[in-house]
Amino acid sequence: MEPLGDLGVDEVAQLVHTGAMPERDDVTGVIDEAHARTIGLDDGEVATYIPELADADPRLFGISVVGTDGDHYAVGDADAAFSIQSISKAFVYALVCETRGHYAVREAVGVNNTGLPFNSVMAVELNDGHPMNPMVNAGAIATTAMVPAGSATERWEIIRRGLSAFAGHPLELDASVYHSEAATNQRNQALARLLESYGRMEEDPLEAVDVYTRQCSLVVDAHDLAVMGATLADGGVNPVTRERVVSEQVCRDVLAIMASAGMYERSGEWLFEIGLPAKSGVSGGIVAVAPGKGAVGAYSPRLDRAGNSVRGQRAVAYLSRTLGLNMFAAHDVGSTVKRSWT
Ligand code: GLN
């Protein structure tokens, strides 16, 4: 596996901030700086395996930060529209946890990282047909099939309404992206059939793939991602609309899985360097959540080999450092006793 590499933040002081987001002026300055520092990066490639995604403008780059108090900040192309893709997996998982409960979903879908790419068939085979987690395609398709509904059409409507509640406004389907992926997603169909062969699909596998493909084609922008993430940071209440979307317990479950598997096989490195639960998608979006504080939404279409936005990762790394968002960082309360073991 290729390492995540230098994130360009090693020289940036690590601010530790255990309460809320820093003050408004500080966040504004820092988000502008995150954009300015990373916009020059032009390595990585725009995804092409879904033909419609190949047309994305690689120059686009937007960042949005939304606090649990509803305050929001944006820089660059934060209102550029793109299909949500894999980021939908985290939020559909939340809807399923909310309706089916912690244990049922944990048993059926799992919570461990596969260590393999998001569309790996081998990951399913190596684990006796278990999908492993809801952030890889196999687990996400199985999760979508678990949304309680009388039909595939109703399942899709529940998902669309649920993700819209996370975003705080009705999300629309990008029909071109949907048709483009539906015509080329034989691999996802194969994954669903493979799960079926192991008795791990609750619904018709091809119908589940179709609903999954639709959920991936919902249109968002970086600001929407930040609001959706901030809803998870806010214990399930959308900080803009004040609607309760899911419970606090569900947010905790979703954030834990985002931490372990949200950045695919790079999740360990991501957590080590950035210290935030996050989810990325192949159209170039990333949402990173600071529990209790807020969330960052970033969009830039050039991806590294794992399928994560190159600029987005580095911008979030910078924000995590400078806004004091890393969940694992804490200041000591002061000590008068010298280290006893050296
Ligand atoms: N719809 C895409 C797929 O199933 C989502 C993948 C992704 O964003 N990583 O391949």
PDB file of N, CA and C in Angstrom, residues 113-133 136 138 187 191 194-195 198:
ATOM      1  N   ASN A 113     -11.942  -2.453   9.508  1.00  0.00           N
ATOM      2  CA  ASN A 113     -11.359  -2.053   8.232  1.00  0.00           C
ATOM      3  C   ASN A 113     -10.932  -3.304   7.461  1.00  0.00           C
ATOM      4  N   THR A 114     -11.108  -3.268   6.140  1.00  0.00           N
ATOM      5  CA  THR A 114     -10.679  -4.418   5.327  1.00  0.00           C
ATOM      6  C   THR A 114      -9.192  -4.333   4.994  1.00  0.00           C
ATOM      7  N   GLY A 115      -8.616  -3.135   5.035  1.00  0.00           N
ATOM      8  CA  GLY A 115      -7.228  -2.961   4.603  1.00  0.00           C
ATOM      9  C   GLY A 115      -7.087  -3.055   3.091  1.00  0.00           C
ATOM     10  N   LEU A 116      -8.212  -3.117   2.402  1.00  0.00           N
ATOM     11  CA  LEU A 116      -8.199  -3.288   0.941  1.00  0.00           C
ATOM     12  C   LEU A 116      -9.027  -2.185   0.283  1.00  0.00           C
ATOM     13  N   PRO A 117      -8.862  -1.983  -1.034  1.00  0.00           N
ATOM     14  CA  PRO A 117      -9.616  -0.917  -1.709  1.00  0.00           C
ATOM     15  C   PRO A 117     -11.129  -1.032  -1.529  1.00  0.00           C
ATOM     16  N   PHE A 118     -11.818   0.107  -1.756  1.00  0.00           N
ATOM     17  CA  PHE A 118     -13.238   0.187  -1.418  1.00  0.00           C
ATOM     18  C   PHE A 118     -14.130  -0.753  -2.216  1.00  0.00           C
ATOM     19  N   ASN A 119     -13.645  -1.181  -3.402  1.00  0.00           N
ATOM     20  CA  ASN A 119     -14.502  -2.048  -4.222  1.00  0.00           C
ATOM     21  C   ASN A 119     -13.948  -3.468  -4.293  1.00  0.00           C
ATOM     22  N   SER A 120     -13.203  -3.855  -3.254  1.00  0.00           N
ATOM     23  CA  SER A 120     -12.527  -5.156  -3.276  1.00  0.00           C
ATOM     24  C   SER A 120     -13.506  -6.330  -3.175  1.00  0.00           C
ATOM     25  N   VAL A 121     -13.340  -7.273  -4.096  1.00  0.00           N
ATOM     26  CA  VAL A 121     -14.080  -8.539  -4.034  1.00  0.00           C
ATOM     27  C   VAL A 121     -13.353  -9.474  -3.079  1.00  0.00           C
ATOM     28  N   MET A 122     -12.023  -9.372  -3.111  1.00  0.00           N
ATOM     29  CA  MET A 122     -11.214 -10.252  -2.276  1.00  0.00           C
ATOM     30  C   MET A 122     -11.530 -10.056  -0.791  1.00  0.00           C
ATOM     31  N   ALA A 123     -11.818  -8.812  -0.400  1.00  0.00           N
ATOM     32  CA  ALA A 123     -12.118  -8.541   1.017  1.00  0.00           C
ATOM     33  C   ALA A 123     -13.312  -9.373   1.473  1.00  0.00           C
ATOM     34  N   VAL A 124     -14.298  -9.527   0.597  1.00  0.00           N
ATOM     35  CA  VAL A 124     -15.481 -10.326   0.954  1.00  0.00           C
ATOM     36  C   VAL A 124     -15.088 -11.795   1.054  1.00  0.00           C
ATOM     37  N   GLU A 125     -14.323 -12.263   0.081  1.00  0.00           N
ATOM     38  CA  GLU A 125     -13.923 -13.671   0.061  1.00  0.00           C
ATOM     39  C   GLU A 125     -13.042 -14.029   1.264  1.00  0.00           C
ATOM     40  N   LEU A 126     -12.149 -13.118   1.619  1.00  0.00           N
ATOM     41  CA  LEU A 126     -11.230 -13.401   2.726  1.00  0.00           C
ATOM     42  C   LEU A 126     -11.941 -13.427   4.070  1.00  0.00           C
ATOM     43  N   ASN A 127     -13.172 -12.906   4.106  1.00  0.00           N
ATOM     44  CA  ASN A 127     -13.890 -12.816   5.374  1.00  0.00           C
ATOM     45  C   ASN A 127     -15.183 -13.624   5.362  1.00  0.00           C
ATOM     46  N   ASP A 128     -15.133 -14.773   4.691  1.00  0.00           N
ATOM     47  CA  ASP A 128     -16.274 -15.702   4.660  1.00  0.00           C
ATOM     48  C   ASP A 128     -17.574 -15.039   4.252  1.00  0.00           C
ATOM     49  N   GLY A 129     -17.477 -14.110   3.323  1.00  0.00           N
ATOM     50  CA  GLY A 129     -18.690 -13.494   2.795  1.00  0.00           C
ATOM     51  C   GLY A 129     -19.232 -12.367   3.640  1.00  0.00           C
ATOM     52  N   HIS A 130     -18.478 -11.977   4.686  1.00  0.00           N
ATOM     53  CA  HIS A 130     -18.946 -10.855   5.517  1.00  0.00           C
ATOM     54  C   HIS A 130     -18.506  -9.541   4.873  1.00  0.00           C
ATOM     55  N   PRO A 131     -19.401  -8.548   4.813  1.00  0.00           N
ATOM     56  CA  PRO A 131     -19.022  -7.300   4.121  1.00  0.00           C
ATOM     57  C   PRO A 131     -18.013  -6.447   4.879  1.00  0.00           C
ATOM     58  N   MET A 132     -17.814  -6.710   6.166  1.00  0.00           N
ATOM     59  CA  MET A 132     -16.767  -6.078   7.005  1.00  0.00           C
ATOM     60  C   MET A 132     -17.096  -4.698   7.562  1.00  0.00           C
ATOM     61  N   ASN A 133     -17.512  -3.755   6.741  1.00  0.00           N
ATOM     62  CA  ASN A 133     -17.897  -2.442   7.293  1.00  0.00           C
ATOM     63  C   ASN A 133     -18.742  -1.687   6.270  1.00  0.00           C
ATOM     64  N   VAL A 136     -17.114   0.429   2.817  1.00  0.00           N
ATOM     65  CA  VAL A 136     -16.685  -0.148   1.539  1.00  0.00           C
ATOM     66  C   VAL A 136     -17.942  -0.518   0.755  1.00  0.00           C
ATOM     67  N   ALA A 138     -19.212  -3.207  -0.671  1.00  0.00           N
ATOM     68  CA  ALA A 138     -20.002  -4.390  -0.296  1.00  0.00           C
ATOM     69  C   ALA A 138     -20.851  -4.078   0.936  1.00  0.00           C
ATOM     70  N   ARG A 187     -19.267  -4.263 -11.416  1.00  0.00           N
ATOM     71  CA  ARG A 187     -18.496  -4.740 -10.259  1.00  0.00           C
ATOM     72  C   ARG A 187     -19.335  -4.675  -8.973  1.00  0.00           C
ATOM     73  N   LEU A 191     -20.497  -7.673  -6.549  1.00  0.00           N
ATOM     74  CA  LEU A 191     -20.330  -7.684  -5.086  1.00  0.00           C
ATOM     75  C   LEU A 191     -21.648  -8.040  -4.407  1.00  0.00           C
ATOM     76  N   LEU A 194     -22.367 -11.630  -4.840  1.00  0.00           N
ATOM     77  CA  LEU A 194     -21.472 -12.425  -3.993  1.00  0.00           C
ATOM     78  C   LEU A 194     -22.014 -12.459  -2.558  1.00  0.00           C
ATOM     79  N   LEU A 195     -22.444 -11.301  -2.055  1.00  0.00           N
ATOM     80  CA  LEU A 195     -23.034 -11.270  -0.711  1.00  0.00           C
ATOM     81  C   LEU A 195     -24.287 -12.148  -0.666  1.00  0.00           C
ATOM     82  N   TYR A 198     -23.627 -15.710  -0.148  1.00  0.00           N
ATOM     83  CA  TYR A 198     -23.278 -16.039   1.244  1.00  0.00           C
ATOM     84  C   TYR A 198     -24.468 -15.820   2.179  1.00  0.00           C
TER      85      TYR A 198
END
